[in-house]
């Protein structure tokens, strides 16, 4: 078996951004042949007796009779002849075996078909790969610490992979490697590699949407132009800062004024509340959305109902499990009080009266907060999905004009008091009504304005993303965390308002055929892998087998004419982000109305993982974007990155409890973990390092996902021979290198992964015919054990 030190040329990092035209040989697929070419060996074997004869003939002194020649000369000629015949036989045998092996492994070694990918996307990918750490140059360090960001560094107190497992020691070798990798990380940071080393899927998608919004593609589509104009207005921080609080104060005047910052017309409480709900998607006292009745959904009914829930309170609160009440702590109330004072000052409130208004606002907020409860508590008390009519709700919470507010929120839909709705915290709604009634009946002037102030500050919170930086800085003064880049903030805000437009643009740029092919191949390989498991109950496997995977395609996406109609009433100004933002608030509310009329809710354009819809396994288009995927990428790159993520997502989604359903999960998890302990010099007390069921399952999921993706890729090579290359890498090496770029992908299950995901490459490569070279660390590995994983 070849060691990395035996192949220095292959393992040198290649820094050229231009793909090499010469493919790298798949070393793991070759038989160690003699140094001579077989044809040369055969030719030399044939010429050797003739040259020997000429040597004797040219020297008369050696021309002796056969009988006179010494016995040792005869033996020497015989041995020479036998040796020549042996060399010829070995060369022929090696050539035959080599050709046979290549024919049998044709799907793994397509070096003759490898050609460089020269597309623009491949050139960018080549530049990215050339600056990233190569997993095949320093296998021990890379495969044990490839996700070694600062959050796992021992120096910052963060949890390193494997910590938290009883008996998991830290030896000097690990500390030395961490010091080395920390120095390397600091050097790479100057070249901007820290962010690109670990590809967070959400960030990759946001970056791709940014490129779409900033592109200069000429389009006649009005909705697309408005989306791009909205994005540019968000980036125009100069105009936003110069406008200050004036746009918000102007809006308040349209709503009847505000006693805190000027004249107030003492508008009716329910009228103001209805206006905030209809035009500004603001819900100060309760939340509204459309949803199904879970009991009816089980029978396939698609009807939706109005859902009323407790609001997202502005005041910071905590749940007291002893008193079963929400409460605000002094240490959190003080900064909140200071923020409220700052808000009023920015909005022109005189300092002499602002403290009174702030005190009333906090008092009202605290009373409402006491009635709120977290979801687990409400679930345990059966407070979710309490069905009643609007008339019944009116009798229990009379302070709110429920029919009027709901008609405003879901305009132009016609509602009656006999329509059914669902409550998700009726005790809160009842208590909220009592609190509002109490405050409405108070006679002092400050009390009469408190409810209005409460609604205005909630509206301020809704519009804060469109206001100048002084307001956002007030939310979290002295925040030490790195601020979100402005472009990312603007992409997210554009998606909130123009999600259907971005979905349309994403669809037009998606490679549907290539995406559907990788989905089908991965799912087919996954079903084959599951079929080999030792199941305690076949039901789970049969459910997986019955799923129908498909790409989320055009049926759910509006065409250009529909998009233009949807945004026909929106007028975008590139120098007034506040005005643009306000217009889109009413658009969001119109979506709630459409959902209530029976239309299916569209999948989130920012979705990056598959989801279930009936018996279908839906893959959102946001998964299929560069750097993870591109139609012109070598298939090895697509399968190594996105193919692995797809397989991992499916296993998590469809088999969340597979550990209890198959003994194979335990066996594979322990097998890989034992190998990890051996390589890291922690063997000898394996029992002390045993994994939990969740950890064994996660090891199995990621190991199986990598194997499934690799098998799917090899199957694609069988069906469609030939693939391109980047940096001259062989097929399997490019596959594994691509995987190494995403193996640190964070998901809710990553906390259960006890080792670096990149280490799975060594487990896969224990089957040497699958990998471009042998991967061995200086200490002895258990190759035979791994072959059974």
Steps between C-alpha positions, in 0.01 A plus 500: 500500500641838401565759764461871451877543524542269202314734270642850551398631158132424544483643846658837435237774533409640160453876508428574138148623439508371144399135474773269390448318176680194634287285729637368822521120499281301737791346693284286721368323193838392358687181565860565612663405166871455422681821423534398135223524250374146418580535128852623580554210738388255235726655237802495731430139594500403133823688421695380801603154363599651165718765661661236714581289193649800313724572795649154481538505123687832505763356729691199353640418837159408616409290198546161664339178416185412684673211666792717613287766674508490878192381680448837679471678163232257389311558824536875468348497151220276618423726795511805273256337262268401783514848649415658164207266455380578853517876440307462175238284669465745794465797266234326291314385812517852650371654179210253482407562863533876457269501197253268672500713815437815304213342313346385826552841661414708200234688687756611760790588271400705204837668464490464126176698488605774741520839335532843662185701567553849361163662568488826694341319794780242498765768489353657812478160665860430402615821665304412811640147522856613439483728805334240723673238708565180305390192694758284325816694590496454878242228558546457873471867591229574247276203565514550875467878509351622170217682678746651745351845522551716807175378654664160557837636604615408853625855554161665476319263730289361220399138466734303282371195313501207738492712815213428730542127440601331828869414510588686179859625562697775335853388420802705410479409134153658472617816675797528268279456198256760629782750545623430150153529349430820691809660349395380156150633556634844589706506183204396285276763652704768326407339169132487590488123533338473842149568371541280195648199681169379638211546260190585697212412271285799595789741438573336165138551393490860623820577309352351184180706541719804545668434168159469335375827649819686408515362145447736209279262305262697285142400568162640409338335799367772725501291819867404450595864448314598818674226700841619384402863565388408851834329563696801375295736718587284799870531416469880479592564862586864425137580418374292794728675750423847368124440530532411869174462693303737278334231280364322808372821659325591174332161497383547862330824402303311234383265772359784711812624673659404831489677831863415573649685201224750422128537446280193539143480368409238763402246236284205595694207641345230277518723190875554548554130570312400182706744294830366634395144422372573148763735360811447709498130599534604864329300778567658841266291715471166316632322193303397193570240233320243286533127559332162480303310760734210592204266541375578151849488350527136598205435271654690209291818542670816372269760658675768706383700799602821673746420781530741794806475722672705769718784362877534475546724802764771488582483869757231588343233719592161649283207600492412869436128520416520872230767476400393147510868402705718270702773666750772422827516695658821620826443314313478169247774573763767556650488148148469356395813689804687366415388145144628530625835622739515207218425255286781632793741486566410135132558427506850651342438839593761762718353771269648766209275400668200335562320830128502578413347162776241530385401847142450380617300198708264715219462750250402228754269336569325830131435563458344156819296542375330816215341300732369227640146517761302302388242247594187702285619790203579277539165331500319833184686605318429175476868411582457131235481227202596714218537248220756534300750297583870476179570693610271784840667510334843516311397809815379676729790399270801443764775500596416140262550209587158363282496191608850397872431560494165320311643202762776476788256525358262239344757268327452253399158634146501643475374857205448733476455873408133445830418331727269698846598618772335711653633820848398619489661844145588597596589861735766365235640263247525784750666735619734223141619451464571874827697506398714200160571655666609824737738323222644281297584813780684676438873510848654519638638173815286503289187538281589203805538277677186623309257277566725200868531593518123534367458144729770358812343651395163357465667160848648551632151564341379174653785298839507673678301223423791265620776733838656565771324698435690826189292560665164434795598720256576779369144491835350601742774608859386527429174322835327463382257234596568144233707329310337216637631168269754342463298179379199699249711692370639172472157336293378795273803493455468123409135544235592757330730252583344165538131583288395201719711270821348639349155462427581136856623444645199677294265286619661177862448602459146627626200307184292532619196309829470688331565835233237440766251390705534818183479713390178334847343507556582867156373597550180302840439664350577839223243457758239401708580807199473731403171342829352626430595862392257766152632579306406813186627327462539125232772532744791508690379196175446310392855580828634364466286189153642433611864503505684169794742478470801273634848443276789600425621150283730297149396605521694826673808354319797351586606147615852411149629426371383839798655675446833325135497608588411859736797532308737274406727792857519630697806392871468575727799552872423507563785746220438750538162663252590775222570249577176314497302823164639611338402171614143534344465845156505342620247240594261781154534649337422164690171498324399820169558327600281205607222735167516676314455170658158452820560307791284608776683677803526273824349619744744650740629234773486766432134570818295475379156607240258359154479652198271479179588322263208520684201359744721308852586606547856374843652434500883491698673230700691760704183550637503145720809489877560473738421674308186579362427154518620142395348169852538359685367803658155472249252633758393757480847651119508504467154653779550754346818640127515438458126453630441852277773644192363320562150633559630852184712489286210380629268773432759767155579363368151430682293762535709816490188723693252289728405789213310660402342168826346383796343677722604210497858623661397827757280325610766250511774761719297731719382212582852381537625856744222591709588196493865604625409847780294349617775267488760776689271738207464737452125460537259785200611698230485236231437756577831666441680173174334397260722308143577586221377275462847345873521430514155344202588284658824379827324416301245302296771324801696381707192414207353306427833329857520371491138383160549334619809316816324380304198378251726325785681326660176382163386371465824306841431343381157394187644343675799344875428476738791519525801725694824503756606759618798699868554583571174319363297791389147432132427531492352847750746640292791371191337652666469842656845478158644421356316800775644717370850421160429656566231759475760776152602391305590811161347564294424812673162526862621483522512880473120501797449266787392731775526238593714204277403205803516271640197682235295319718529188753269661224251579374508141853476363571185700345340193794610292342438160265793568769760569785664307765404755547329833445725798712398796605692807840430660341279766353162412138498380252217506445460128350154524247620757398794283432276203212356702348842587 
